[in-house]
Coordinates of C-alpha atoms and ligand atoms in Angstrom, one line a residue:
M1 CA 10.8 15.4 16.3
N2 CA 7.5 14.7 18.0
T3 CA 5.3 15.0 14.9
L4 CA 4.5 12.0 12.7
F5 CA 3.9 13.2 9.1
L6 CA 1.9 10.9 6.8
H7 CA 1.1 11.0 3.1
C8 CA -2.1 9.6 1.7
R9 CA -4.4 9.6 -1.3
P10 CA -6.2 13.0 -1.5
G11 CA -9.6 12.7 0.2
F12 CA -8.4 10.1 2.7
E13 CA -6.9 12.4 5.3
G14 CA -9.7 11.6 7.8
E15 CA -9.0 7.9 7.5
V16 CA -5.3 8.4 8.2
C17 CA -6.3 10.4 11.3
A18 CA -8.7 7.8 12.5
E19 CA -6.2 5.0 11.9
M20 CA -3.3 6.8 13.7
A21 CA -5.5 7.8 16.6
D22 CA -6.6 4.1 17.0
I23 CA -3.0 2.8 16.8
A24 CA -1.7 5.5 19.2
A25 CA -4.4 4.7 21.7
Q26 CA -3.5 1.0 21.6
L27 CA 0.1 1.8 22.1
E28 CA -0.7 4.4 24.7
V29 CA 1.2 7.2 22.9
P30 CA -0.6 10.4 23.8
G31 CA -1.2 12.9 21.1
Y32 CA -3.7 14.0 18.5
P33 CA -4.2 13.8 14.7
K34 CA -4.8 16.7 12.4
S35 CA -5.3 17.2 8.7
K36 CA -6.9 19.4 6.1
P37 CA -9.4 17.8 3.6
G38 CA -7.8 17.3 0.2
S39 CA -4.3 18.0 1.4
A40 CA -3.0 14.5 0.8
C41 CA -1.4 14.4 4.2
A42 CA -2.0 14.2 7.9
E43 CA -0.1 14.7 11.1
F44 CA -0.1 12.9 14.4
V45 CA 1.3 15.3 17.0
C46 CA 2.6 13.5 20.0
S47 CA 2.6 15.2 23.3
E48 CA 5.7 13.4 24.5
A49 CA 9.1 14.0 23.1
E50 CA 9.8 10.4 22.1
G51 CA 6.2 9.7 21.2
A52 CA 6.6 9.7 17.4
E53 CA 9.7 7.5 17.6
R54 CA 7.8 5.0 19.8
L55 CA 4.8 4.9 17.5
M56 CA 7.1 4.1 14.5
R57 CA 9.2 1.6 16.4
Q58 CA 6.1 -0.4 17.5
T59 CA 4.3 -0.3 14.2
R60 CA 5.2 -1.9 11.0
F61 CA 4.6 0.6 8.2
N62 CA 3.4 -2.2 5.9
R63 CA 0.5 -3.0 8.3
L64 CA -1.0 0.5 8.0
I65 CA -4.0 0.7 5.7
F66 CA -4.3 4.3 4.6
P67 CA -0.9 6.0 5.0
R68 CA 1.3 5.9 1.9
Q69 CA 4.4 7.2 3.5
W70 CA 5.5 8.4 7.0
A71 CA 8.4 10.2 8.8
R72 CA 8.9 11.8 12.2
G73 CA 10.3 15.2 12.4
A74 CA 9.2 18.9 12.2
F75 CA 8.3 21.6 9.7
V76 CA 11.0 24.0 8.6
S77 CA 10.3 27.4 7.0
L78 CA 12.6 28.2 4.2
P79 CA 13.7 31.5 2.9
E80 CA 13.5 32.6 -0.8
S81 CA 17.2 32.1 -1.3
D82 CA 19.9 30.0 0.5
R83 CA 17.5 27.3 1.5
I84 CA 20.3 24.8 2.0
S85 CA 22.0 26.7 4.9
V86 CA 18.7 27.0 6.7
L87 CA 17.9 23.3 6.2
L88 CA 21.4 22.3 7.4
E89 CA 20.9 24.3 10.5
A90 CA 17.4 22.7 11.1
L91 CA 18.9 19.3 10.7
A92 CA 21.7 19.9 13.3
D93 CA 20.0 17.7 15.8
Y94 CA 18.9 14.9 13.4
P95 CA 20.9 11.7 13.3
V96 CA 23.3 11.0 10.4
C97 CA 21.2 9.5 7.6
G98 CA 22.0 6.7 5.1
S99 CA 19.8 7.9 2.2
L100 CA 17.8 10.9 1.1
W101 CA 14.4 11.2 -0.6
L102 CA 12.8 14.5 -1.7
E103 CA 9.1 14.1 -1.8
V104 CA 6.0 16.2 -2.6
L105 CA 2.3 15.6 -1.9
D106 CA -0.1 13.9 -4.3
T107 CA -1.8 17.2 -5.2
N108 CA -1.7 19.6 -8.1
E109 CA 0.7 21.9 -6.2
G110 CA 2.8 18.8 -5.4
K111 CA 3.1 18.0 -9.1
E112 CA 4.2 21.6 -9.8
L113 CA 6.8 21.4 -7.0
S114 CA 8.4 18.2 -8.3
T115 CA 10.4 20.1 -10.9
F116 CA 11.9 22.3 -8.2
C117 CA 12.7 19.2 -6.1
K118 CA 14.5 17.5 -9.0
K119 CA 16.7 20.6 -9.4
F120 CA 17.2 21.1 -5.7
E121 CA 18.2 17.5 -4.9
A122 CA 21.8 17.4 -6.3
P123 CA 23.1 20.6 -4.6
L124 CA 21.3 19.6 -1.3
R125 CA 22.8 16.1 -1.4
K126 CA 26.2 17.5 -2.0
A127 CA 25.9 19.9 1.0
L128 CA 24.5 17.1 3.3
L129 CA 27.4 14.8 2.3
K130 CA 29.9 17.6 2.9
A131 CA 28.4 18.4 6.3
G132 CA 28.5 14.7 7.4
K133 CA 24.7 14.5 7.7
L134 CA 24.4 12.0 4.9
V135 CA 26.5 8.9 4.3
E136 CA 26.0 5.9 2.0
D137 CA 24.6 3.3 4.5
A138 CA 21.5 1.3 3.8
K139 CA 21.1 0.6 7.6
K140 CA 20.9 4.2 8.7
P141 CA 17.6 6.0 8.7
R142 CA 16.3 7.7 5.6
L143 CA 16.0 11.4 5.5
L144 CA 12.6 12.3 4.0
L145 CA 12.0 15.9 3.0
T146 CA 8.4 16.6 1.9
F147 CA 8.0 19.9 0.3
K148 CA 4.6 21.5 0.8
S149 CA 5.8 24.6 -1.1
G150 CA 9.1 26.2 -1.9
R151 CA 9.0 27.8 1.5
E152 CA 7.8 25.0 3.7
V153 CA 9.2 21.5 4.1
F154 CA 8.6 18.7 6.6
A155 CA 12.0 17.3 7.5
G156 CA 11.5 13.8 8.7
I157 CA 13.3 10.5 9.2
A158 CA 12.2 6.9 9.1
E159 CA 14.0 3.6 9.6
A160 CA 15.2 2.3 6.2
D161 CA 13.4 -1.0 6.7
N162 CA 10.1 0.5 8.0
L163 CA 8.7 2.9 5.4
A164 CA 7.1 2.9 1.9
M165 CA 9.1 1.0 -0.7
W166 CA 8.5 3.7 -3.3
P167 CA 9.0 7.5 -2.8
M168 CA 5.7 9.0 -1.7
G169 CA 4.4 5.5 -1.5
I170 CA 3.6 5.7 -5.2
A171 CA 4.1 2.5 -7.1
R172 CA 5.5 3.4 -10.5
L173 CA 4.6 0.4 -12.5
K174 CA 4.7 0.1 -16.3
F175 CA 1.4 -0.8 -17.8
P176 CA 1.9 -4.1 -19.8
R177 CA 0.6 -3.3 -23.3
E178 CA -0.8 -6.8 -23.8
A179 CA -3.0 -6.7 -20.6
P180 CA -6.7 -6.3 -21.3
S181 CA -7.4 -3.6 -18.7
R182 CA -5.7 -1.0 -16.5
S183 CA -6.9 -2.9 -13.4
T184 CA -4.0 -5.2 -14.1
L185 CA -1.7 -2.9 -12.2
K186 CA -3.8 -3.3 -9.0
L187 CA -2.9 -7.0 -8.7
E188 CA 0.8 -6.4 -9.6
E189 CA 1.0 -3.6 -7.0
A190 CA -0.6 -5.9 -4.4
W191 CA 2.0 -8.6 -5.1
H192 CA 4.8 -6.0 -4.6
H193 CA 3.2 -4.8 -1.4
F194 CA 2.3 -8.1 0.2
I195 CA 4.9 -10.5 -1.1
P196 CA 8.7 -10.0 -0.6
R197 CA 10.3 -10.1 -4.1
E198 CA 12.6 -13.0 -3.2
Q199 CA 9.5 -15.1 -2.5
W200 CA 7.7 -14.5 -5.8
D201 CA 9.2 -17.5 -7.6
Q202 CA 8.0 -19.8 -4.8
R203 CA 4.6 -18.2 -4.1
L204 CA 3.7 -17.2 -7.7
A205 CA 5.2 -20.2 -9.4
P206 CA 4.5 -21.6 -12.9
G207 CA 2.0 -24.5 -12.8
M208 CA 0.1 -23.1 -9.8
T209 CA -3.7 -22.8 -10.0
A210 CA -5.9 -19.8 -9.4
V211 CA -9.5 -18.6 -9.5
D212 CA -10.2 -15.0 -10.6
L213 CA -13.7 -13.9 -9.4
G214 CA -15.1 -11.0 -11.4
A215 CA -12.4 -11.6 -14.0
A216 CA -13.6 -9.8 -17.2
P217 CA -12.0 -8.5 -19.3
G218 CA -9.0 -10.1 -17.7
G219 CA -6.4 -7.6 -16.3
W220 CA -5.9 -9.7 -13.2
T221 CA -6.0 -13.0 -15.1
W222 CA -3.3 -11.6 -17.4
Q223 CA -1.0 -11.1 -14.4
L224 CA -1.5 -14.7 -13.3
V225 CA -1.1 -16.1 -16.8
N226 CA 2.0 -14.0 -17.2
R227 CA 3.5 -16.1 -14.4
E228 CA 2.2 -19.3 -16.1
I229 CA -0.5 -19.9 -13.5
R230 CA -3.6 -21.8 -14.7
V231 CA -6.7 -19.7 -14.1
T232 CA -10.4 -20.3 -13.8
A233 CA -11.9 -16.9 -14.7
V234 CA -15.4 -16.5 -13.3
D235 CA -17.5 -13.7 -14.8
N236 CA -20.7 -13.5 -16.8
G237 CA -19.0 -10.9 -19.0
P238 CA -16.6 -11.6 -21.9
M239 CA -12.9 -12.3 -21.4
A240 CA -10.3 -10.8 -23.8
E241 CA -9.8 -13.3 -26.6
S242 CA -6.0 -13.0 -26.5
L243 CA -6.1 -14.4 -23.0
M244 CA -8.3 -17.3 -24.0
Y245 CA -5.8 -18.3 -26.7
S246 CA -3.1 -18.6 -24.1
G247 CA -4.3 -22.0 -23.1
F248 CA -4.0 -21.1 -19.4
V249 CA -7.5 -19.9 -18.9
V250 CA -10.9 -21.6 -18.4
H251 CA -13.8 -19.1 -18.5
Q252 CA -16.8 -20.0 -16.2
R253 CA -19.9 -17.9 -16.6
A254 CA -21.1 -18.1 -13.0
D255 CA -21.8 -16.0 -9.9
G256 CA -18.5 -15.3 -8.1
F257 CA -20.2 -15.4 -4.7
T258 CA -21.5 -19.0 -5.1
F259 CA -18.8 -20.4 -7.3
R260 CA -16.6 -23.1 -5.6
P261 CA -13.7 -24.8 -7.3
R262 CA -13.8 -28.6 -7.6
H263 CA -10.3 -28.8 -6.1
P264 CA -8.5 -26.3 -3.8
V265 CA -6.4 -23.8 -5.6
H266 CA -3.2 -21.9 -4.7
W267 CA -4.7 -18.5 -5.3
M268 CA -8.1 -16.8 -5.3
V269 CA -8.3 -13.2 -6.5
C270 CA -11.4 -11.1 -6.6
D271 CA -12.2 -7.7 -8.1
I272 CA -16.0 -7.7 -7.9
V273 CA -17.7 -4.4 -7.0
E274 CA -19.9 -5.4 -4.1
K275 CA -20.8 -4.4 -0.5
P276 CA -17.7 -4.8 1.6
A277 CA -19.4 -6.9 4.2
R278 CA -20.4 -9.5 1.6
T279 CA -16.9 -9.6 0.0
A280 CA -15.3 -9.9 3.5
A281 CA -17.6 -12.9 4.3
M282 CA -16.7 -14.5 1.0
M283 CA -12.9 -14.2 1.6
E284 CA -13.4 -15.7 5.1
A285 CA -15.2 -18.6 3.6
W286 CA -12.5 -19.3 0.9
L287 CA -9.7 -19.4 3.5
G288 CA -11.8 -21.0 6.2
E289 CA -13.0 -23.9 3.9
G290 CA -9.4 -24.4 2.7
L291 CA -10.4 -23.5 -0.9
C292 CA -7.2 -21.5 -1.5
R293 CA -3.9 -20.9 0.2
E294 CA -3.6 -17.2 -0.6
A295 CA -6.0 -14.5 -1.7
V296 CA -6.0 -10.9 -3.0
V297 CA -9.4 -9.3 -2.7
N298 CA -10.5 -5.8 -3.5
L299 CA -12.8 -4.4 -0.9
K300 CA -14.9 -1.4 -1.9
L301 CA -15.0 1.2 0.8
P302 CA -18.2 2.2 2.5
M303 CA -19.4 5.8 2.2
K304 CA -18.9 6.7 5.9
Q305 CA -16.6 5.8 8.7
R306 CA -14.4 4.2 6.2
Y307 CA -11.5 3.3 8.5
A308 CA -13.7 2.1 11.3
E309 CA -15.8 -0.1 9.0
V310 CA -12.8 -1.7 7.3
R311 CA -11.2 -2.4 10.7
R312 CA -14.4 -4.0 11.9
L313 CA -14.7 -6.2 8.9
L314 CA -11.0 -7.3 9.1
D315 CA -11.4 -8.0 12.8
R316 CA -14.5 -10.1 12.1
V317 CA -12.7 -12.1 9.4
E318 CA -9.8 -12.7 11.7
A319 CA -12.0 -13.8 14.5
G320 CA -14.1 -16.1 12.2
L321 CA -10.9 -17.8 10.9
A322 CA -9.5 -18.1 14.5
E323 CA -12.8 -19.8 15.5
R324 CA -12.3 -22.4 12.8
G325 CA -8.8 -23.0 14.2
M326 CA -7.1 -21.5 11.1
K327 CA -3.9 -19.5 11.2
V328 CA -4.1 -16.8 8.5
S329 CA -2.1 -13.6 8.1
I330 CA -4.3 -10.8 6.9
G331 CA -3.0 -7.6 5.4
C332 CA -4.9 -4.6 4.0
K333 CA -3.7 -1.5 2.1
Q334 CA -5.1 1.3 0.1
L335 CA -2.7 0.9 -2.8
Y336 CA -1.7 3.7 -5.2
H337 CA -3.8 2.1 -7.9
D338 CA -6.9 1.7 -5.6
R339 CA -9.5 4.4 -5.6
E340 CA -12.5 4.2 -3.3
E341 CA -11.3 0.8 -2.2
V342 CA -8.6 -1.1 -0.4
T343 CA -6.9 -4.4 -1.2
C344 CA -6.8 -7.3 1.2
H345 CA -4.3 -10.1 1.2
L346 CA -4.8 -13.4 3.1
R347 CA -2.4 -16.2 3.5
R348 CA -2.9 -19.5 5.3
L349 CA 0.0 -20.2 7.5
G350 CA 1.3 -23.7 8.2
K351 CA 0.0 -26.8 6.4
Ligands
SAM401 N1 -10.2 -7.5 -12.5 C1 -10.8 -7.2 -13.8 C2 -9.7 -6.9 -14.8 O1 -8.6 -6.7 -14.3 O2 -10.0 -6.8 -16.0 C3 -11.9 -6.1 -13.7 C4 -13.1 -6.5 -12.9 S1 -14.4 -5.4 -13.0 C5 -13.9 -4.2 -11.9 C6 -15.6 -6.3 -12.1 C7 -16.2 -7.5 -12.8 O3 -17.0 -8.2 -11.9 C8 -17.1 -7.2 -14.0 O4 -16.5 -7.8 -15.2 C9 -18.4 -7.8 -13.6 O5 -19.0 -8.5 -14.7 C10 -18.0 -8.8 -12.6 N2 -19.1 -9.2 -11.6 C11 -19.9 -8.4 -10.9 N3 -20.7 -9.1 -10.1 C12 -20.3 -10.4 -10.3 C13 -20.6 -11.6 -9.6 N4 -21.6 -11.7 -8.7 N5 -20.0 -12.8 -10.0 C14 -19.0 -12.7 -11.0 N6 -18.6 -11.6 -11.6 C15 -19.2 -10.4 -11.2

């Protein structure tokens, strides 16, 4: 149980390794990361028996940037037939779990394996229930079985309140037909990730005000308008007409980096493709000058040292806001709908 197994977007294995090595060093958990490029997963192998458990206990999964899912455990080799008996034997030392997820990696092989997983799940669940390894209990750990092939599975566990909210960390959101662009799902996913569902009515309430920087054609503005939030959409490009008819949107043809609202707003959102350092400085200014209470900002990733550079920028924003005496919570995640980018969330705390 001393390996931490992590899913990620294919191509970001190195970032997961860098991030986990950084966190493990801070927590003084000895071990090393490993991954294969394009595999959509990485491991952090702890050299102490309880290392992976300590890493997970002392880290909130939601605070991680690049991992999409995690679990601690070990690989199990499976035979051609009677996989269930072999799995039950391998799980003998695992705690009784409260739920079960069968997962695959976000690769072409993974997609092919998902049909196998769907067929395998019912008989496996039945066998686990019968063996007393699985009970219906939301408080007990979740058993996460990631199939790398029909012959190899990572059998892991994670605390039910400290893992991805969707299987494989993939947000399955329905594209709203009326939204003017597919980008709309990025903002919706960000809200799911950064705002607990029970707080949506209070923090994304009708009548609130927002500025959308780099708004055209309006996918993000659509999400805000859908919650009856009044939006100033800043972009030199055209907004979708349907949105303009809603009566909730004012279009300003202006530069998003110099635009300032006349009155502070509840929300600032920004999806401009720009150098990450410039975008980070802009989000610091908005929060620092009290121009908004919360922000969702897309940060394009640099070409190299992507984890180190994002970390450096976030630390700089945090330090800059602290110098101004501001208390701000800062989150950052590579969402499922993000590509070569990550999404930041900032929220001013207190008055
Ligand atoms: N979020 C939008 C949506 O959901 O439809 C998509 C935004 S698109 C990725 C980026 C937009 O930023 C483009 O419409 C572009 O015109 C705008 N843009 C680029 N630089 C800008 C700047 N300096 N100020 C304002 N808008 C800018």
